[in-house]
Structures are given as structure tokens and as C-alpha cells.
CSV table of C-alpha atoms in Angstrom, one decimal:
chain,number,residue,atom,x,y,z
A,1,MET,CA,-10.8,-10.8,12.1
A,2,LYS,CA,-9.7,-7.8,14.1
A,3,PRO,CA,-11.7,-5.0,12.1
A,4,VAL,CA,-9.5,-2.2,9.7
A,5,PHE,CA,-10.2,1.0,10.3
A,6,TRP,CA,-9.3,4.1,7.5
A,7,LYS,CA,-5.1,5.6,7.0
A,8,ILE,CA,-5.2,9.1,6.5
A,9,PRO,CA,-4.7,8.7,2.7
A,10,THR,CA,-2.0,8.4,0.8
A,11,ILE,CA,-0.4,11.4,-0.7
A,12,HIS,CA,0.9,11.4,-4.7
A,13,LYS,CA,0.7,15.0,-4.6
A,14,THR,CA,3.9,17.3,-5.2
A,15,ASP,CA,5.8,19.8,-3.1
A,16,LEU,CA,4.6,22.9,-6.1
A,17,GLU,CA,1.3,21.6,-6.2
A,18,VAL,CA,0.5,22.0,-2.6
A,19,GLN,CA,2.1,25.7,-2.7
A,20,ALA,CA,-1.2,25.3,-5.0
A,21,LEU,CA,-3.2,24.7,-2.5
A,22,PHE,CA,-1.9,27.5,0.1
A,23,ASP,CA,-2.0,30.4,-3.1
A,24,LYS,CA,-5.6,29.9,-3.6
A,25,LEU,CA,-6.5,29.0,0.2
A,26,ALA,CA,-4.1,32.9,0.8
A,27,GLU,CA,-6.5,34.7,-2.1
A,28,ARG,CA,-9.5,33.3,-0.5
A,29,LEU,CA,-8.8,34.6,3.4
A,30,ASN,CA,-6.9,37.7,2.4
A,31,LEU,CA,-10.2,38.4,0.1
A,32,ILE,CA,-12.6,37.1,3.0
A,33,ALA,CA,-10.3,39.8,5.3
A,34,GLN,CA,-9.9,42.7,3.1
A,35,ASN,CA,-13.6,42.4,3.1
A,36,TYR,CA,-15.0,42.2,6.4
A,37,GLN,CA,-14.4,44.3,10.3
A,38,CYS,CA,-14.3,41.1,12.5
A,39,VAL,CA,-14.1,37.7,10.7
A,40,LYS,CA,-13.8,34.1,13.0
A,41,PHE,CA,-13.2,30.7,12.8
A,42,ALA,CA,-14.6,28.5,14.6
A,43,THR,CA,-11.3,25.1,14.9
A,44,SER,CA,-12.4,21.9,15.7
A,45,LEU,CA,-8.4,21.3,15.9
A,46,ALA,CA,-9.1,18.2,12.9
A,47,ALA,CA,-7.7,18.3,9.7
A,48,GLU,CA,-9.7,20.6,7.4
A,49,ASP,CA,-9.3,23.1,10.8
A,50,MET,CA,-5.5,22.8,10.9
A,51,VAL,CA,-5.8,23.7,7.3
A,52,LEU,CA,-7.1,27.0,7.7
A,53,THR,CA,-5.3,27.9,11.0
A,54,ASP,CA,-2.2,27.1,8.8
A,55,ALA,CA,-2.9,29.4,7.0
A,56,ILE,CA,-4.7,32.4,8.9
A,57,ALA,CA,-1.4,32.1,11.0
A,58,LYS,CA,1.0,32.1,8.3
A,59,LEU,CA,-0.6,35.0,7.0
A,60,ALA,CA,-0.6,36.8,9.6
A,61,LEU,CA,-4.3,37.4,9.2
A,62,PRO,CA,-6.4,39.7,11.1
A,63,ILE,CA,-9.1,37.2,11.9
A,64,GLN,CA,-10.1,35.3,15.5
A,65,LEU,CA,-9.4,31.9,16.6
A,66,PHE,CA,-12.0,29.8,19.0
A,67,THR,CA,-12.9,26.7,19.7
A,68,LEU,CA,-15.4,25.4,21.5
A,69,ASN,CA,-14.5,22.6,24.4
A,70,THR,CA,-18.0,21.4,24.8
A,71,GLY,CA,-16.6,20.0,28.3
A,72,ARG,CA,-17.2,16.1,26.8
A,73,LEU,CA,-14.2,16.6,24.1
A,74,HIS,CA,-11.0,13.7,23.9
A,75,ALA,CA,-8.7,14.8,26.3
A,76,VAL,CA,-5.9,14.6,22.8
A,77,THR,CA,-8.3,17.5,21.5
A,78,VAL,CA,-7.7,19.6,24.7
A,79,SER,CA,-4.0,19.6,24.3
A,80,MET,CA,-4.1,19.9,20.7
A,81,ILE,CA,-5.4,23.5,22.3
A,82,ASP,CA,-2.1,24.9,24.0
A,83,GLN,CA,0.2,22.1,21.2
A,84,VAL,CA,-1.9,24.9,17.7
A,85,GLN,CA,-1.0,28.1,19.9
A,86,THR,CA,2.9,27.3,20.7
A,87,HIS,CA,3.8,26.1,17.0
A,88,TYR,CA,1.8,28.8,15.6
A,89,GLY,CA,2.6,31.2,18.4
A,90,ILE,CA,-1.6,32.3,18.4
A,91,SER,CA,-3.4,32.9,20.4
A,92,ILE,CA,-7.2,30.2,20.3
A,93,GLN,CA,-10.0,31.4,23.0
A,94,VAL,CA,-11.9,28.8,24.0
A,95,VAL,CA,-15.5,28.7,24.7
A,96,GLU,CA,-16.9,26.3,27.3
A,97,PRO,CA,-21.0,25.8,27.2
A,98,ASN,CA,-23.4,27.7,30.0
A,99,GLU,CA,-23.8,25.5,33.5
A,100,ASN,CA,-27.4,26.3,33.5
A,101,GLU,CA,-28.0,24.7,29.8
A,102,VAL,CA,-25.8,21.6,30.6
A,103,ASN,CA,-27.2,20.8,33.6
A,104,ALA,CA,-31.3,21.4,32.6
A,105,PHE,CA,-29.9,19.0,29.6
A,106,VAL,CA,-28.4,16.5,31.9
A,107,ALA,CA,-31.7,17.1,34.0
A,108,ARG,CA,-33.8,16.4,31.7
A,109,PHE,CA,-32.1,13.7,29.4
A,110,GLY,CA,-29.7,12.2,31.6
A,111,MET,CA,-26.0,13.0,31.5
A,112,ASN,CA,-25.9,10.9,28.0
A,113,GLY,CA,-29.3,10.9,26.5
A,114,PHE,CA,-28.0,11.3,23.4
A,115,TYR,CA,-27.5,7.9,22.9
A,116,ASP,CA,-31.9,7.6,23.3
A,117,SER,CA,-33.3,9.4,20.1
A,118,GLU,CA,-32.2,12.4,18.2
A,119,ALA,CA,-33.9,14.7,20.2
A,120,ALA,CA,-31.7,14.0,22.6
A,121,LYS,CA,-29.0,14.8,20.9
A,122,LYS,CA,-29.8,17.5,19.0
A,123,ALA,CA,-31.0,19.4,23.4
A,124,CYS,CA,-27.3,18.4,24.0
A,125,CYS,CA,-25.5,19.8,20.8
A,126,GLY,CA,-27.6,22.9,21.7
A,127,ALA,CA,-26.6,23.5,25.1
A,128,ARG,CA,-23.1,22.4,24.4
A,129,LYS,CA,-22.2,23.2,20.6
A,130,VAL,CA,-24.8,26.1,19.4
A,131,ILE,CA,-25.5,28.7,22.0
A,132,PRO,CA,-22.3,29.1,23.0
A,133,LEU,CA,-21.4,29.5,18.8
A,134,ASN,CA,-23.9,31.8,19.1
A,135,GLN,CA,-22.1,33.7,22.2
A,136,ALA,CA,-18.6,34.0,20.2
A,137,LEU,CA,-19.4,34.6,17.7
A,138,ASN,CA,-21.4,37.8,19.3
A,139,GLY,CA,-19.7,41.3,17.2
A,140,ALA,CA,-18.3,39.0,14.2
A,141,ASP,CA,-20.0,40.6,10.3
A,142,ALA,CA,-18.4,37.5,8.9
A,143,TRP,CA,-17.3,33.1,10.3
A,144,LEU,CA,-14.8,30.2,8.7
A,145,SER,CA,-16.1,27.2,8.3
A,146,GLY,CA,-13.5,23.7,7.6
A,147,GLN,CA,-16.3,22.6,5.3
A,148,ARG,CA,-16.3,21.1,2.9
A,149,ARG,CA,-17.9,19.7,0.0
A,150,GLY,CA,-17.2,15.9,-0.1
A,151,GLN,CA,-17.3,15.8,3.8
A,152,ALA,CA,-21.3,14.7,3.5
A,153,VAL,CA,-24.3,14.1,0.9
A,154,THR,CA,-25.4,17.4,2.9
A,155,ARG,CA,-22.2,19.2,1.6
A,156,THR,CA,-22.7,17.9,-1.3
A,157,GLU,CA,-23.9,21.4,-3.1
A,158,LEU,CA,-21.3,23.7,-0.8
A,159,ALA,CA,-20.7,27.3,-1.9
A,160,PHE,CA,-17.6,29.2,-0.7
A,161,GLN,CA,-19.7,32.6,0.5
A,162,GLU,CA,-23.2,31.9,1.9
A,163,GLU,CA,-25.3,34.3,4.4
A,164,ASP,CA,-26.2,33.0,7.9
A,165,THR,CA,-29.6,34.5,8.0
A,166,ASP,CA,-29.8,33.0,11.7
A,167,ARG,CA,-26.7,35.0,12.9
A,168,ALA,CA,-27.8,38.2,10.1
A,169,ILE,CA,-23.6,36.9,9.1
A,170,MET,CA,-21.2,36.4,6.4
A,171,LYS,CA,-20.1,32.4,6.4
A,172,PHE,CA,-17.8,30.9,5.1
A,173,ASN,CA,-16.4,27.7,3.4
A,174,PRO,CA,-12.7,28.2,2.6
A,175,LEU,CA,-12.2,24.4,1.4
A,176,PHE,CA,-15.2,23.6,0.2
A,177,ASP,CA,-14.3,22.2,-3.2
A,178,PHE,CA,-10.7,20.5,-1.4
A,179,THR,CA,-10.6,16.4,-2.1
A,180,GLU,CA,-10.0,15.2,1.1
A,181,GLU,CA,-5.6,14.3,-0.8
A,182,ASP,CA,-5.6,18.7,-1.0
A,183,VAL,CA,-5.9,18.8,3.0
A,184,TRP,CA,-3.6,15.5,3.4
A,185,ALA,CA,-1.4,17.0,1.0
A,186,TYR,CA,-1.4,20.5,2.7
A,187,LEU,CA,-1.1,19.3,6.3
A,188,THR,CA,2.0,16.3,5.7
A,189,LEU,CA,4.2,18.5,3.5
A,190,ARG,CA,3.2,21.6,5.2
A,191,GLY,CA,4.3,20.1,8.2
A,192,VAL,CA,0.9,20.9,10.3
A,193,PRO,CA,0.6,19.5,13.5
A,194,ILE,CA,-2.0,16.7,13.2
A,195,HIS,CA,-4.8,15.5,15.2
A,196,PRO,CA,-3.3,12.2,17.1
A,197,LEU,CA,-6.7,10.6,16.9
A,198,HIS,CA,-7.4,10.4,12.8
A,199,PHE,CA,-3.5,8.1,13.7
A,200,GLU,CA,-6.0,6.4,15.1
A,201,GLY,CA,-8.8,6.1,12.8
A,202,TYR,CA,-10.8,9.0,13.1
A,203,PRO,CA,-11.8,11.0,9.4
A,204,SER,CA,-13.9,13.1,12.0
A,205,ILE,CA,-13.4,14.4,15.2
A,206,GLY,CA,-15.8,15.5,18.0
A,207,CYS,CA,-17.4,14.2,21.4
A,208,GLU,CA,-15.3,11.9,23.0
A,209,PRO,CA,-18.7,9.9,23.6
A,210,CYS,CA,-20.0,10.7,20.3
A,211,THR,CA,-17.3,9.3,17.9
A,212,ARG,CA,-15.4,6.5,16.7
A,213,PRO,CA,-13.1,5.5,14.7
A,214,VAL,CA,-14.3,4.1,11.0
A,215,LYS,CA,-14.0,0.7,9.4
A,216,GLU,CA,-12.1,1.0,5.8
A,217,GLY,CA,-14.7,1.8,3.4
A,218,GLU,CA,-17.3,3.3,5.2
A,219,ASP,CA,-18.2,7.5,5.2
A,220,ILE,CA,-15.8,9.0,7.2
A,221,ARG,CA,-18.4,10.8,9.0
A,222,ALA,CA,-19.7,7.1,10.2
A,223,GLY,CA,-18.2,8.1,13.4
A,224,ARG,CA,-20.0,10.7,14.3
A,225,TRP,CA,-23.1,9.9,16.6
A,226,TRP,CA,-23.5,6.7,15.0
A,227,TRP,CA,-26.1,4.7,16.6
A,228,LEU,CA,-28.9,7.2,14.7
A,229,GLN,CA,-30.3,6.7,11.7
A,230,GLY,CA,-29.8,8.4,8.3
A,231,ASP,CA,-27.5,10.2,7.0
A,232,SER,CA,-27.3,13.3,7.8
A,233,LYS,CA,-24.7,13.7,10.8
A,234,GLU,CA,-24.6,16.8,11.8
A,235,CYS,CA,-24.8,18.9,15.0
A,236,GLY,CA,-26.2,21.7,14.2
A,237,LEU,CA,-23.5,24.3,14.0
A,238,HIS,CA,-23.9,23.9,10.5
A,239,VAL,CA,-27.8,23.3,9.9
A,240,ALA,CA,-28.5,27.4,10.0
A,241,GLU,CA,-31.3,28.4,7.3
A,242,VAL,CA,-28.7,30.0,4.8
A,243,THR,CA,-28.0,31.0,1.2
A,244,ASN,CA,-25.9,30.6,-1.2
A,245,GLU,CA,-24.6,33.7,-3.0
A,246,LEU,CA,-22.2,32.7,-5.0
A,247,GLU,CA,-23.9,30.4,-7.9
A,248,LYS,CA,-20.7,29.4,-9.8
A,249,ASN,CA,-18.7,29.3,-6.2
A,250,ASP,CA,-16.9,32.0,-8.1
A,251,GLU,CA,-14.9,32.9,-4.6
A,252,SER,CA,-12.8,35.9,-6.8
A,253,THR,CA,-15.5,38.0,-5.6
A,254,ILE,CA,-17.2,38.7,-2.5
A,255,THR,CA,-20.7,40.0,-2.0
A,256,LYS,CA,-22.0,41.6,0.7
């Protein structure tokens, strides 16, 4: 029997409800932009990050957008960069890994060695994503992610604001309390560009060899590093030591 894959959720929200989501997001993003001198946003060009991109662009906020081109992305992900820049009239910095770091990984583990062990997977993500992220965040005093509590068991306690102690800057998760339907209602009713792979059964999108479609009923992160056991499906970008600054997740104030 042919498998049935994940589909974009049916939308039940109204235009007014989506406007309320935008207003809530605008309040949060404006607060961040007002309190920090150099805010950067790492976009994967997938669903949640496109919600943030739309709001940042529509509000014309001084938040710098960049994306990590790991060298192993789907071709359609790379093509999304130009599409999004043209759609919004914005600039997205493309950050690539250091060739020496990648070569060192390949020499030790092989081009696709990440399939062999958790250690090799972490090493690949380190060379292609984490080190480039650290370099891209140089000079920033705050950065944004598109993480949500409902995405994974590792994110259920996600706060609006965290202290990224490894990078000595603040980190914000403006969509921390958004549901999956909130995200898709926002994208659909506001006419936001949607990554083509979302229409092919991919709720979560990463590097091509490490991402596959998810069957209906599976966890939405099941297609990421599917060959590894366990519930933790993180690449290292969001597993630095962080401390929650707002225990009640009250985004009306920001601690610095």
C-alpha cells in the first residue's frame, strides 16, 4: 500500500484571528528591536521561519536576515533564497561553511559518514551549521529562532527569551507559543511564500541527505535524522546551554 504522507493542516482560523497573530508577533519583534542594537535572524526558509520573515519585512524592522547554506541543501531550498528576496525586496545573507572544516569532517568520517553514528552526525552539523552560525552571529547582541514548543519533546519548555550563554548573547523565540495551525493559517491567509517541500510531505526541512517526508500520524520531526534512535532531533544550533529569562514567558518585558 502506498504510504500517506503528512499534509499541510486544514485551516479553520479567520482573517481576524490571523491578524491577531500578526499583531502579537509585531509587538514581540518591535520590543526586541527596540532593546537590542544588533539583532540577527537565522532563517531556514521553512514554515516557521517564513512567518518571522514576513513579519520582519512587513514591519521594516532593523533585523538582519541570514541563512546557512550547508552545501547539502535541497536545490529548491537554495532557490527559495532568491524567491523570498524578490517577494519582499529584502536581502538575506548567505553563510557557507569553512572549506577546511568540511574537508576535515570528510577526511575523518567520509562524505556521508553522518549515517554511521551520532558522533559523526554531530560533527557534520558542527562543521556545516554550528560553526557558520557562530561566525554569522559575530557582533550581534541578540538573535531569533523559529522554534515552537509543539515541534519536539526537547522544546516543550521553550521560553520567549533565553540567555545563550555559549555565545554570550540573548536568544528569542517569538513563535514559542504558536501552534502548528497558527503557523499555517498565517502563511496561507497572508500569502507568504511556502517552501515547495512542504507540499511533498515534509513538515520539517533540513539538509537533503538528512531529511525525508513524514508519514501521516508520525511526529513532525520524524523525518530529520530518521536513522538515529531517540526523541532528540537537534542539529546543535539550539542545544547550547541556555537559561530561561522569563519563567512565565511574559513577553511584555525584556531583561538585558
